[in-house]
Amino acid sequence: MASVRRLGKLVGTLLRGVSQIFFVDNPWAGALLLVAVGWVHPWVALVVATGALVQTAGAWALLGADAVRTGMMGYNGALVGAAAAAALGAPLPALLMTVVGALACVPVHALLQRAFEGRVLGWARLPVATAPFCLVAGVIFDLVLPLVHPGTASTGEGAAGVMLGAFNNFSEVVLTDGLVPGLLILAALFVGGVRTGLFGLLGSLVALAGALLAGDGVAPVSSGLLGYSAVLVAIALGAVVWNDRPLWARLTGAVVGAGLTLALQPLLALLPLPVYTWPFLLSMWLLMLVVAAVHRHRAGRHEEPSSSVL
C-alpha cells in the first residue's frame, strides 16, 4: 500500500507540474492538458510529461521535496517538452532534447527565483513564471534550428476562422494546434477554477478583437500565434498575482496586459530567438512594476516628514 501511495503522490505531483503551465494547481487539470497536447500525436503527451517529471526529479534532488509539492518545479520542463516535440517532430530526439532542457530549467529557475526574491528595482517582487523555459528552450532551439522544419499552425477564414483562433489561443500556449485541443485546455482551466477559465477566455477574446482591429485579417488571428500570450497574462494578472486587488483592477490589468502582448509580439519576432512566451512575461512584469511604482509614489507622498534628533 505504501508503494501505491508513493506512486499516487508522484503522479499527482507530475500532473500538478503540467497544470502549473496555466497557473493551476490541480492534477485533474494536468491530466486534461496532457490529453490535449497528445490529441493528434499521443507521443507528444509522453514528451511533455517527461519534461515535467525530469524537472521535478532534478529539483527534488537539488532543492528538496518542499520545492516540488505544488508542481512549481515541473511546468517549465513540460513546456520544454512541448517545444521539443514541435521543433523536432519525432519522439526520440524530442525526448533527448526534453531531458537536457528540463534538467537545465532547475538551476535557471532557482537562480531567477533568488534574483526575484528581493524587490526588483526596489519596487516589486516578480514571478519567475515561464522565463526558465524561454531561456533554456531558446538556446537549445537555436542549436537545432538548422536541422529541423517546424510545422505551421492551422488557419481558417470567416466566422469559422475566428472560432478556431479563440481556441488556438489556448492550444498554442503548449505549442499544439487545433480546435479540440483548445477546448480541452479551456476545460482544464475551468477544472482548475472558474476564475482562471473566465480570465483565460477574456484574454483570448481581447487578443482576437485587437488583432482583427489591427487589420491583419482572420487567417493570422485564427492560428493562435498572436493570442496565446494574451491568455497567459490575463490569467496571471486577473486570477493569480493580483488576487488581493479589486475586480476592476484585475480586469483592467488583464485587458491592458493582453493588448500589450499584441504590441510586443511582432517586435520580438524580429529578434533571432524564438518568441515563445516572452510577450506574456514582459507584459506581466512591466505592468507589475508600473503599478508597484505608482503605489510606492502615492505612499511616499502621504508620508510625514521624519524629524531628526541632533
PDB file of N, CA and C in Angstrom, residues 15-70:
ATOM      1  N   LEU A  15       1.360  15.682 -12.565  1.00  0.00           N
ATOM      2  CA  LEU A  15       0.206  16.327 -13.201  1.00  0.00           C
ATOM      3  C   LEU A  15       0.033  17.767 -12.728  1.00  0.00           C
ATOM      4  N   ARG A  16       0.353  18.028 -11.470  1.00  0.00           N
ATOM      5  CA  ARG A  16       0.316  19.409 -10.984  1.00  0.00           C
ATOM      6  C   ARG A  16       1.341  20.260 -11.736  1.00  0.00           C
ATOM      7  N   GLY A  17       2.503  19.653 -12.005  1.00  0.00           N
ATOM      8  CA  GLY A  17       3.524  20.370 -12.762  1.00  0.00           C
ATOM      9  C   GLY A  17       3.034  20.765 -14.145  1.00  0.00           C
ATOM     10  N   VAL A  18       2.301  19.873 -14.792  1.00  0.00           N
ATOM     11  CA  VAL A  18       1.743  20.191 -16.108  1.00  0.00           C
ATOM     12  C   VAL A  18       0.676  21.283 -15.977  1.00  0.00           C
ATOM     13  N   SER A  19      -0.178  21.175 -14.952  1.00  0.00           N
ATOM     14  CA  SER A  19      -1.259  22.158 -14.801  1.00  0.00           C
ATOM     15  C   SER A  19      -0.730  23.551 -14.479  1.00  0.00           C
ATOM     16  N   GLN A  20       0.449  23.639 -13.866  1.00  0.00           N
ATOM     17  CA  GLN A  20       1.003  24.943 -13.499  1.00  0.00           C
ATOM     18  C   GLN A  20       1.429  25.763 -14.718  1.00  0.00           C
ATOM     19  N   ILE A  21       1.443  25.162 -15.900  1.00  0.00           N
ATOM     20  CA  ILE A  21       1.669  25.942 -17.131  1.00  0.00           C
ATOM     21  C   ILE A  21       0.661  27.090 -17.196  1.00  0.00           C
ATOM     22  N   PHE A  22      -0.562  26.826 -16.720  1.00  0.00           N
ATOM     23  CA  PHE A  22      -1.624  27.835 -16.721  1.00  0.00           C
ATOM     24  C   PHE A  22      -1.928  28.323 -15.299  1.00  0.00           C
ATOM     25  N   PHE A  23      -0.942  28.241 -14.395  1.00  0.00           N
ATOM     26  CA  PHE A  23      -1.085  28.740 -13.027  1.00  0.00           C
ATOM     27  C   PHE A  23      -2.165  27.999 -12.245  1.00  0.00           C
ATOM     28  N   VAL A  24      -2.347  26.727 -12.538  1.00  0.00           N
ATOM     29  CA  VAL A  24      -3.351  25.901 -11.880  1.00  0.00           C
ATOM     30  C   VAL A  24      -2.633  24.829 -11.077  1.00  0.00           C
ATOM     31  N   ASP A  25      -3.125  24.566  -9.866  1.00  0.00           N
ATOM     32  CA  ASP A  25      -2.568  23.511  -9.025  1.00  0.00           C
ATOM     33  C   ASP A  25      -3.637  22.431  -8.875  1.00  0.00           C
ATOM     34  N   ASN A  26      -3.776  21.591  -9.899  1.00  0.00           N
ATOM     35  CA  ASN A  26      -4.837  20.596  -9.909  1.00  0.00           C
ATOM     36  C   ASN A  26      -4.436  19.430 -10.806  1.00  0.00           C
ATOM     37  N   PRO A  27      -4.283  18.226 -10.253  1.00  0.00           N
ATOM     38  CA  PRO A  27      -3.846  17.086 -11.073  1.00  0.00           C
ATOM     39  C   PRO A  27      -4.838  16.718 -12.169  1.00  0.00           C
ATOM     40  N   TRP A  28      -6.147  16.905 -11.928  1.00  0.00           N
ATOM     41  CA  TRP A  28      -7.129  16.588 -12.966  1.00  0.00           C
ATOM     42  C   TRP A  28      -7.004  17.553 -14.138  1.00  0.00           C
ATOM     43  N   ALA A  29      -6.721  18.808 -13.836  1.00  0.00           N
ATOM     44  CA  ALA A  29      -6.478  19.768 -14.914  1.00  0.00           C
ATOM     45  C   ALA A  29      -5.226  19.377 -15.694  1.00  0.00           C
ATOM     46  N   GLY A  30      -4.192  18.921 -14.975  1.00  0.00           N
ATOM     47  CA  GLY A  30      -2.972  18.469 -15.646  1.00  0.00           C
ATOM     48  C   GLY A  30      -3.220  17.284 -16.551  1.00  0.00           C
ATOM     49  N   ALA A  31      -4.080  16.354 -16.101  1.00  0.00           N
ATOM     50  CA  ALA A  31      -4.414  15.193 -16.933  1.00  0.00           C
ATOM     51  C   ALA A  31      -5.126  15.633 -18.213  1.00  0.00           C
ATOM     52  N   LEU A  32      -6.061  16.576 -18.088  1.00  0.00           N
ATOM     53  CA  LEU A  32      -6.761  17.081 -19.274  1.00  0.00           C
ATOM     54  C   LEU A  32      -5.796  17.775 -20.235  1.00  0.00           C
ATOM     55  N   LEU A  33      -4.836  18.504 -19.690  1.00  0.00           N
ATOM     56  CA  LEU A  33      -3.843  19.178 -20.537  1.00  0.00           C
ATOM     57  C   LEU A  33      -3.003  18.159 -21.300  1.00  0.00           C
ATOM     58  N   LEU A  34      -2.654  17.056 -20.666  1.00  0.00           N
ATOM     59  CA  LEU A  34      -1.891  16.010 -21.364  1.00  0.00           C
ATOM     60  C   LEU A  34      -2.719  15.386 -22.486  1.00  0.00           C
ATOM     61  N   VAL A  35      -4.013  15.189 -22.237  1.00  0.00           N
ATOM     62  CA  VAL A  35      -4.893  14.687 -23.303  1.00  0.00           C
ATOM     63  C   VAL A  35      -4.913  15.671 -24.455  1.00  0.00           C
ATOM     64  N   ALA A  36      -4.943  16.969 -24.139  1.00  0.00           N
ATOM     65  CA  ALA A  36      -4.988  17.997 -25.183  1.00  0.00           C
ATOM     66  C   ALA A  36      -3.723  17.980 -26.036  1.00  0.00           C
ATOM     67  N   VAL A  37      -2.553  17.952 -25.399  1.00  0.00           N
ATOM     68  CA  VAL A  37      -1.313  18.005 -26.182  1.00  0.00           C
ATOM     69  C   VAL A  37      -1.072  16.704 -26.946  1.00  0.00           C
ATOM     70  N   GLY A  38      -1.662  15.614 -26.452  1.00  0.00           N
ATOM     71  CA  GLY A  38      -1.496  14.340 -27.149  1.00  0.00           C
ATOM     72  C   GLY A  38      -2.643  13.985 -28.070  1.00  0.00           C
ATOM     73  N   TRP A  39      -3.549  14.937 -28.306  1.00  0.00           N
ATOM     74  CA  TRP A  39      -4.755  14.646 -29.086  1.00  0.00           C
ATOM     75  C   TRP A  39      -4.418  14.158 -30.496  1.00  0.00           C
ATOM     76  N   VAL A  40      -3.496  14.838 -31.153  1.00  0.00           N
ATOM     77  CA  VAL A  40      -3.131  14.455 -32.526  1.00  0.00           C
ATOM     78  C   VAL A  40      -2.067  13.369 -32.520  1.00  0.00           C
ATOM     79  N   HIS A  41      -1.030  13.566 -31.699  1.00  0.00           N
ATOM     80  CA  HIS A  41       0.067  12.592 -31.610  1.00  0.00           C
ATOM     81  C   HIS A  41       0.279  12.245 -30.137  1.00  0.00           C
ATOM     82  N   PRO A  42      -0.164  11.066 -29.692  1.00  0.00           N
ATOM     83  CA  PRO A  42      -0.041  10.716 -28.267  1.00  0.00           C
ATOM     84  C   PRO A  42       1.376  10.802 -27.717  1.00  0.00           C
ATOM     85  N   TRP A  43       2.380  10.586 -28.552  1.00  0.00           N
ATOM     86  CA  TRP A  43       3.748  10.637 -28.046  1.00  0.00           C
ATOM     87  C   TRP A  43       4.128  12.035 -27.553  1.00  0.00           C
ATOM     88  N   VAL A  44       3.442  13.070 -28.044  1.00  0.00           N
ATOM     89  CA  VAL A  44       3.726  14.429 -27.575  1.00  0.00           C
ATOM     90  C   VAL A  44       3.382  14.546 -26.085  1.00  0.00           C
ATOM     91  N   ALA A  45       2.274  13.932 -25.672  1.00  0.00           N
ATOM     92  CA  ALA A  45       1.905  13.947 -24.259  1.00  0.00           C
ATOM     93  C   ALA A  45       2.986  13.270 -23.420  1.00  0.00           C
ATOM     94  N   LEU A  46       3.550  12.178 -23.952  1.00  0.00           N
ATOM     95  CA  LEU A  46       4.631  11.489 -23.240  1.00  0.00           C
ATOM     96  C   LEU A  46       5.845  12.396 -23.071  1.00  0.00           C
ATOM     97  N   VAL A  47       6.183  13.127 -24.110  1.00  0.00           N
ATOM     98  CA  VAL A  47       7.338  14.032 -24.058  1.00  0.00           C
ATOM     99  C   VAL A  47       7.090  15.156 -23.054  1.00  0.00           C
ATOM    100  N   VAL A  48       5.888  15.728 -23.076  1.00  0.00           N
ATOM    101  CA  VAL A  48       5.555  16.806 -22.138  1.00  0.00           C
ATOM    102  C   VAL A  48       5.588  16.298 -20.696  1.00  0.00           C
ATOM    103  N   ALA A  49       5.004  15.112 -20.470  1.00  0.00           N
ATOM    104  CA  ALA A  49       5.026  14.526 -19.133  1.00  0.00           C
ATOM    105  C   ALA A  49       6.458  14.221 -18.686  1.00  0.00           C
ATOM    106  N   THR A  50       7.295  13.784 -19.615  1.00  0.00           N
ATOM    107  CA  THR A  50       8.703  13.522 -19.294  1.00  0.00           C
ATOM    108  C   THR A  50       9.399  14.793 -18.855  1.00  0.00           C
ATOM    109  N   GLY A  51       9.119  15.891 -19.545  1.00  0.00           N
ATOM    110  CA  GLY A  51       9.715  17.174 -19.162  1.00  0.00           C
ATOM    111  C   GLY A  51       9.347  17.566 -17.749  1.00  0.00           C
ATOM    112  N   ALA A  52       8.064  17.412 -17.404  1.00  0.00           N
ATOM    113  CA  ALA A  52       7.615  17.735 -16.041  1.00  0.00           C
ATOM    114  C   ALA A  52       8.273  16.815 -15.019  1.00  0.00           C
ATOM    115  N   LEU A  53       8.357  15.529 -15.356  1.00  0.00           N
ATOM    116  CA  LEU A  53       8.934  14.552 -14.433  1.00  0.00           C
ATOM    117  C   LEU A  53      10.419  14.803 -14.215  1.00  0.00           C
ATOM    118  N   VAL A  54      11.147  15.070 -15.294  1.00  0.00           N
ATOM    119  CA  VAL A  54      12.598  15.267 -15.184  1.00  0.00           C
ATOM    120  C   VAL A  54      12.914  16.528 -14.386  1.00  0.00           C
ATOM    121  N   GLN A  55      12.208  17.613 -14.662  1.00  0.00           N
ATOM    122  CA  GLN A  55      12.472  18.828 -13.889  1.00  0.00           C
ATOM    123  C   GLN A  55      12.108  18.626 -12.417  1.00  0.00           C
ATOM    124  N   THR A  56      10.994  17.953 -12.167  1.00  0.00           N
ATOM    125  CA  THR A  56      10.585  17.686 -10.789  1.00  0.00           C
ATOM    126  C   THR A  56      11.621  16.847 -10.061  1.00  0.00           C
ATOM    127  N   ALA A  57      12.105  15.783 -10.720  1.00  0.00           N
ATOM    128  CA  ALA A  57      13.109  14.918 -10.094  1.00  0.00           C
ATOM    129  C   ALA A  57      14.405  15.684  -9.838  1.00  0.00           C
ATOM    130  N   GLY A  58      14.816  16.509 -10.796  1.00  0.00           N
ATOM    131  CA  GLY A  58      16.030  17.300 -10.620  1.00  0.00           C
ATOM    132  C   GLY A  58      15.898  18.287  -9.475  1.00  0.00           C
ATOM    133  N   ALA A  59      14.741  18.945  -9.374  1.00  0.00           N
ATOM    134  CA  ALA A  59      14.510  19.908  -8.295  1.00  0.00           C
ATOM    135  C   ALA A  59      14.446  19.206  -6.944  1.00  0.00           C
ATOM    136  N   TRP A  60      13.823  18.024  -6.911  1.00  0.00           N
ATOM    137  CA  TRP A  60      13.764  17.258  -5.661  1.00  0.00           C
ATOM    138  C   TRP A  60      15.167  16.890  -5.186  1.00  0.00           C
ATOM    139  N   ALA A  61      16.036  16.491  -6.111  1.00  0.00           N
ATOM    140  CA  ALA A  61      17.400  16.095  -5.753  1.00  0.00           C
ATOM    141  C   ALA A  61      18.234  17.286  -5.287  1.00  0.00           C
ATOM    142  N   LEU A  62      18.047  18.441  -5.951  1.00  0.00           N
ATOM    143  CA  LEU A  62      18.882  19.603  -5.653  1.00  0.00           C
ATOM    144  C   LEU A  62      18.314  20.500  -4.561  1.00  0.00           C
ATOM    145  N   LEU A  63      16.988  20.608  -4.507  1.00  0.00           N
ATOM    146  CA  LEU A  63      16.357  21.607  -3.638  1.00  0.00           C
ATOM    147  C   LEU A  63      15.506  21.018  -2.529  1.00  0.00           C
ATOM    148  N   GLY A  64      15.173  19.732  -2.624  1.00  0.00           N
ATOM    149  CA  GLY A  64      14.372  19.095  -1.590  1.00  0.00           C
ATOM    150  C   GLY A  64      12.914  18.952  -1.979  1.00  0.00           C
ATOM    151  N   ALA A  65      12.182  18.168  -1.182  1.00  0.00           N
ATOM    152  CA  ALA A  65      10.802  17.815  -1.505  1.00  0.00           C
ATOM    153  C   ALA A  65       9.862  19.011  -1.481  1.00  0.00           C
ATOM    154  N   ASP A  66      10.132  19.993  -0.593  1.00  0.00           N
ATOM    155  CA  ASP A  66       9.226  21.139  -0.477  1.00  0.00           C
ATOM    156  C   ASP A  66       9.144  21.943  -1.770  1.00  0.00           C
ATOM    157  N   ALA A  67      10.212  21.905  -2.566  1.00  0.00           N
ATOM    158  CA  ALA A  67      10.251  22.708  -3.790  1.00  0.00           C
ATOM    159  C   ALA A  67       9.349  22.164  -4.892  1.00  0.00           C
ATOM    160  N   VAL A  68       8.902  20.906  -4.745  1.00  0.00           N
ATOM    161  CA  VAL A  68       8.190  20.279  -5.868  1.00  0.00           C
ATOM    162  C   VAL A  68       6.737  19.935  -5.557  1.00  0.00           C
ATOM    163  N   ARG A  69       6.279  20.180  -4.341  1.00  0.00           N
ATOM    164  CA  ARG A  69       4.959  19.686  -3.927  1.00  0.00           C
ATOM    165  C   ARG A  69       3.821  20.202  -4.796  1.00  0.00           C
ATOM    166  N   THR A  70       3.842  21.465  -5.150  1.00  0.00           N
ATOM    167  CA  THR A  70       2.715  22.056  -5.879  1.00  0.00           C
ATOM    168  C   THR A  70       2.928  22.099  -7.388  1.00  0.00           C
TER     169      THR A  70
END
